[in-house]
Amino acid sequence: MKRLLRGVAYAVIPGEVALVVCLLAGVRPPAPVLAAAEVAMLVLLVAEAAVFVRLRRQGHSNRSAVRELVPEPVLRLTGHELRLMWSFVLWVARRRHGVGPDAQAFGHARDQAALMFGFGFVCVVETIGMSYLLSGWPVVHAIVLVLDVYSGIFFVFGLHAASVTRPHVLSPEALRVRKGAHVDVRIPLERIASASYELRFTHTRQDGVLDLAVGGQTSLTLELSEPVVSVGLLGKERRVRTVRIHADDARALLRALTQARSALSPPPGLPAERPAGRPG
């Protein structure tokens, strides 16, 4: 039933969107087509609601029930859009995401700022130009304006806001490396076999290697004793043993990481500390 509903949704929802665009553009499809589309959408919504209620009665939470009904790529893309919106709020409030009281944050957005603001300026100019050219067609003008503002201006500045508000985070237990709102990997410190400053400007995709380049460059290479899992934007998982990242101050991050790794256990060869108050 769930697979059937997903298949119907893949067919009905794009058709419904196409009909809405036609109506906004002033093109009225035949009445039987409109009626069939509305009936199909109504039946789909009723069936989805019935399956949702059934899953809840079987013990699923609201979130797990939605995950059963909605394909994971759709959920992940929706979640990414919501994280971009929240990043705008954090950016305006000058706050950062996921930085606890005992953690250190290391930004990585500085070297891409000029490029992102350049793209944003181009998007603004393009939006103004298209708005002027389409001023004689009000419906088309409104549609193009919404698409330009959302897919151009919002998306570009949202990506930059996500990079600013989601820095790399070093805690006493792990290093959390991130890129925008779509990559977030937690690396336990005990799995980091070595860390080195390495400035690289070329990156080829390799198995077991995760490159989180910013402005086309990475500056810190981490070799792991055990692999960690990196989840892509659409949910694809990769097991990686080499992670290359960039930070605004990569050498400071390397020093802090070295100190944090050293604090996990005493250096080899040194005797354990005796409890206070006991004779030697």
Coordinates of C-alpha atoms in Angstrom, one line a residue:
M1 CA 0.0 0.0 0.0
K2 CA 2.8 2.4 0.9
R3 CA 4.6 1.8 -2.4
L4 CA 1.4 2.2 -4.3
L5 CA 0.7 5.5 -2.6
R6 CA 4.2 6.8 -3.4
G7 CA 3.8 5.8 -7.0
V8 CA 0.4 7.6 -7.3
A9 CA 1.9 10.7 -5.6
Y10 CA 4.8 10.8 -8.1
A11 CA 2.2 10.9 -10.9
V12 CA -0.5 13.1 -9.3
I13 CA 1.5 15.9 -7.6
P14 CA 3.5 17.0 -10.7
G15 CA 0.3 17.0 -12.7
E16 CA -1.4 19.1 -10.1
V17 CA 1.5 21.6 -10.1
A18 CA 1.4 21.8 -14.0
L19 CA -2.4 22.6 -13.8
V20 CA -1.8 25.3 -11.2
V21 CA 0.9 26.9 -13.4
C22 CA -1.5 26.8 -16.4
L23 CA -4.3 28.4 -14.5
L24 CA -2.0 31.2 -13.2
A25 CA -0.8 31.8 -16.8
G26 CA -4.4 32.2 -18.0
V27 CA -4.6 28.8 -19.8
R28 CA -7.7 27.0 -18.7
P29 CA -7.5 23.2 -19.3
P30 CA -10.7 21.3 -20.3
A31 CA -13.2 20.8 -17.4
P32 CA -12.9 17.0 -17.4
V33 CA -9.1 17.2 -16.9
L34 CA -9.5 19.6 -14.0
A35 CA -12.2 17.4 -12.4
A36 CA -10.1 14.3 -12.8
A37 CA -7.0 16.0 -11.3
E38 CA -9.0 17.2 -8.3
V39 CA -10.6 13.9 -7.7
A40 CA -7.2 12.1 -7.9
M41 CA -5.7 14.6 -5.4
L42 CA -8.6 14.2 -3.0
V43 CA -8.4 10.4 -3.2
L44 CA -4.6 10.5 -2.6
L45 CA -5.0 12.8 0.4
V46 CA -7.7 10.6 1.9
A47 CA -5.6 7.4 1.4
E48 CA -2.5 9.0 2.9
A49 CA -4.5 10.1 5.9
A50 CA -6.0 6.6 6.4
V51 CA -2.5 5.0 6.2
F52 CA -1.1 7.6 8.6
V53 CA -3.8 6.9 11.2
R54 CA -3.2 3.1 10.8
L55 CA 0.5 3.6 11.4
R56 CA -0.2 5.6 14.5
R57 CA -2.4 2.9 15.8
Q58 CA 0.4 0.4 15.2
G59 CA 2.6 2.4 17.6
H60 CA 4.5 4.7 15.2
S61 CA 5.2 8.2 16.3
N62 CA 4.2 11.1 14.1
R63 CA 7.7 11.5 12.7
S64 CA 8.1 7.8 11.9
A65 CA 4.7 7.6 10.3
V66 CA 5.5 10.5 8.0
R67 CA 8.9 8.8 7.1
E68 CA 7.0 5.6 6.2
L69 CA 4.7 7.6 3.8
V70 CA 7.0 10.2 2.3
P71 CA 10.1 9.2 0.3
E72 CA 13.4 9.9 2.2
P73 CA 14.8 12.2 -0.6
V74 CA 11.7 14.4 -0.4
L75 CA 12.0 14.6 3.4
R76 CA 15.7 15.4 3.2
L77 CA 15.2 18.1 0.6
T78 CA 12.4 19.7 2.7
G79 CA 14.6 19.5 5.8
H80 CA 17.4 21.2 3.9
E81 CA 15.2 24.1 2.9
L82 CA 14.0 24.5 6.5
R83 CA 17.6 24.5 7.7
L84 CA 18.4 27.3 5.2
M85 CA 15.5 29.3 6.5
W86 CA 16.5 28.8 10.1
S87 CA 20.1 29.8 9.2
F88 CA 18.8 33.2 8.1
V89 CA 17.2 33.7 11.5
L90 CA 20.5 32.7 13.2
W91 CA 22.5 34.9 10.9
V92 CA 20.4 37.9 11.7
A93 CA 20.5 37.1 15.4
R94 CA 24.3 36.6 15.2
R95 CA 24.0 33.2 16.8
R96 CA 25.6 29.8 15.8
H97 CA 24.1 26.4 15.6
G98 CA 25.3 23.4 17.6
V99 CA 28.1 25.2 19.7
G100 CA 27.8 24.0 23.3
P101 CA 29.3 25.7 26.3
D102 CA 32.3 23.4 26.4
A103 CA 33.0 23.5 22.7
Q104 CA 35.1 25.6 20.4
A105 CA 33.8 26.9 17.0
F106 CA 36.0 27.3 14.0
G107 CA 34.4 29.2 11.1
H108 CA 34.9 28.2 7.4
A109 CA 32.8 30.7 5.4
R110 CA 35.3 33.6 5.1
D111 CA 37.0 32.5 1.9
Q112 CA 33.8 32.0 0.0
A113 CA 32.0 35.2 1.1
A114 CA 33.1 37.3 -1.8
L115 CA 32.0 34.6 -4.3
M116 CA 28.6 34.2 -2.7
F117 CA 27.9 37.9 -2.4
G118 CA 28.9 38.2 -6.1
F119 CA 26.4 35.5 -7.0
G120 CA 23.8 37.2 -4.9
F121 CA 24.4 40.6 -6.6
V122 CA 24.0 38.9 -10.0
C123 CA 20.8 37.3 -8.9
V124 CA 19.4 40.6 -7.7
V125 CA 20.3 42.3 -11.0
E126 CA 18.7 39.5 -13.0
T127 CA 15.6 39.7 -10.9
I128 CA 15.2 43.4 -11.4
G129 CA 15.9 43.0 -15.2
M130 CA 13.3 40.2 -15.6
S131 CA 10.8 42.2 -13.5
Y132 CA 11.1 45.2 -15.9
L133 CA 11.0 43.1 -19.1
L134 CA 7.9 41.1 -17.9
S135 CA 6.0 44.1 -16.5
G136 CA 3.5 43.9 -19.3
W137 CA 2.5 40.3 -18.4
P138 CA 1.3 40.4 -14.8
V139 CA 0.8 36.7 -14.3
V140 CA 4.1 35.7 -15.9
H141 CA 5.8 38.5 -14.0
A142 CA 4.5 37.3 -10.7
I143 CA 5.5 33.7 -11.3
V144 CA 9.0 34.6 -12.5
L145 CA 9.5 37.0 -9.6
V146 CA 8.7 34.4 -7.0
L147 CA 11.0 31.8 -8.7
D148 CA 13.8 34.4 -9.0
V149 CA 13.6 35.5 -5.4
Y150 CA 13.4 32.0 -4.1
S151 CA 15.7 30.0 -6.3
G152 CA 18.2 32.8 -6.8
I153 CA 18.4 35.3 -4.0
F154 CA 17.1 33.1 -1.1
F155 CA 19.1 30.0 -2.1
V156 CA 22.4 31.8 -2.6
F157 CA 22.3 33.9 0.6
G158 CA 20.8 30.9 2.5
L159 CA 23.8 28.8 1.6
H160 CA 26.1 31.5 2.9
A161 CA 24.1 32.0 6.0
A162 CA 24.2 28.2 6.7
S163 CA 28.0 28.2 6.3
V164 CA 28.4 31.2 8.7
T165 CA 26.1 29.9 11.4
R166 CA 27.2 26.2 11.2
P167 CA 31.0 26.2 11.9
H168 CA 33.2 23.2 12.6
V169 CA 32.8 22.4 16.3
L170 CA 35.5 20.8 18.5
S171 CA 34.3 19.3 21.8
P172 CA 36.2 17.2 24.3
E173 CA 34.9 14.0 22.7
A174 CA 34.5 14.7 19.0
L175 CA 35.2 17.0 16.0
R176 CA 32.0 17.9 14.2
V177 CA 32.8 19.0 10.6
R178 CA 30.2 20.7 8.5
K179 CA 29.6 22.3 5.2
G180 CA 26.5 24.6 4.9
A181 CA 23.3 22.9 5.9
H182 CA 23.8 19.6 4.0
V183 CA 27.0 18.0 5.4
D184 CA 27.4 17.3 9.1
V185 CA 29.8 14.5 10.2
R186 CA 30.7 13.8 13.8
I187 CA 34.2 12.3 14.2
P188 CA 35.2 10.9 17.6
L189 CA 38.6 12.1 18.6
E190 CA 39.8 8.6 19.4
R191 CA 39.3 7.7 15.7
I192 CA 41.6 10.5 14.4
A193 CA 44.9 8.8 13.8
S194 CA 46.6 11.9 12.4
A195 CA 45.9 15.5 11.5
S196 CA 48.0 17.7 9.4
Y197 CA 47.9 21.1 7.7
E198 CA 47.7 20.6 4.0
L199 CA 46.6 23.3 1.6
R200 CA 45.0 21.7 -1.5
F201 CA 43.2 23.4 -4.4
T202 CA 42.4 20.3 -6.5
H203 CA 40.2 17.5 -5.4
T204 CA 39.2 14.3 -7.3
R205 CA 36.4 12.1 -6.0
Q206 CA 37.9 9.0 -4.4
D207 CA 36.4 6.1 -2.4
G208 CA 36.8 6.6 1.3
V209 CA 37.7 10.3 1.0
L210 CA 35.5 13.2 2.0
D211 CA 36.5 16.6 0.6
L212 CA 34.6 19.5 2.2
A213 CA 36.2 22.3 0.1
V214 CA 35.3 25.9 0.7
G215 CA 36.2 28.4 -2.1
G216 CA 37.8 25.4 -3.9
Q217 CA 40.3 24.7 -1.2
T218 CA 40.9 22.5 1.8
S219 CA 43.6 23.1 4.4
L220 CA 43.4 20.4 7.0
T221 CA 43.6 16.6 6.4
L222 CA 42.4 14.0 8.9
E223 CA 43.4 10.4 8.7
L224 CA 41.1 8.1 10.7
S225 CA 41.8 4.8 12.3
E226 CA 38.2 3.7 11.8
P227 CA 35.8 4.9 9.1
V228 CA 32.9 7.3 9.8
V229 CA 29.7 7.6 7.9
S230 CA 28.9 10.7 5.8
V231 CA 25.3 11.1 4.7
G232 CA 24.7 13.0 1.5
L233 CA 21.9 15.5 0.7
L234 CA 19.6 12.8 -0.6
G235 CA 20.5 10.2 2.1
K236 CA 23.2 8.3 0.4
E237 CA 25.8 7.0 2.9
R238 CA 29.6 6.8 2.4
R239 CA 32.1 5.3 4.7
V240 CA 35.3 7.5 4.8
R241 CA 38.7 7.2 6.4
T242 CA 40.2 10.4 5.1
V243 CA 38.5 13.8 5.7
R244 CA 39.7 17.0 4.2
I245 CA 38.2 20.3 5.5
H246 CA 38.8 24.0 5.4
A247 CA 38.8 26.5 8.2
D248 CA 39.3 30.3 8.3
D249 CA 42.2 29.6 10.8
A250 CA 43.2 26.0 10.0
R251 CA 46.4 26.2 12.1
A252 CA 44.4 27.2 15.2
L253 CA 42.0 24.4 14.6
L254 CA 45.0 22.0 14.3
R255 CA 46.5 23.2 17.6
A256 CA 43.2 22.9 19.4
L257 CA 42.6 19.4 17.9
T258 CA 46.1 18.2 18.9
Q259 CA 45.5 19.4 22.5
A260 CA 42.1 17.8 22.7
R261 CA 43.5 14.5 21.4
S262 CA 46.3 14.6 23.9
A263 CA 43.8 15.2 26.8
L264 CA 42.0 11.9 26.0
S265 CA 44.8 9.8 27.6
P266 CA 48.1 10.4 29.3
P267 CA 51.2 10.2 27.1
P268 CA 52.6 6.7 26.9
G269 CA 55.3 5.8 29.4
L270 CA 54.1 8.1 32.2
P271 CA 52.8 6.4 35.4
A272 CA 49.2 6.9 36.3
E273 CA 48.5 9.7 38.8
R274 CA 48.2 8.5 42.4
P275 CA 45.1 9.3 44.3
A276 CA 45.6 12.2 46.7
G277 CA 46.3 11.4 50.3
R278 CA 48.0 8.0 49.7
P279 CA 51.7 7.5 50.4
G280 CA 53.9 6.7 47.5

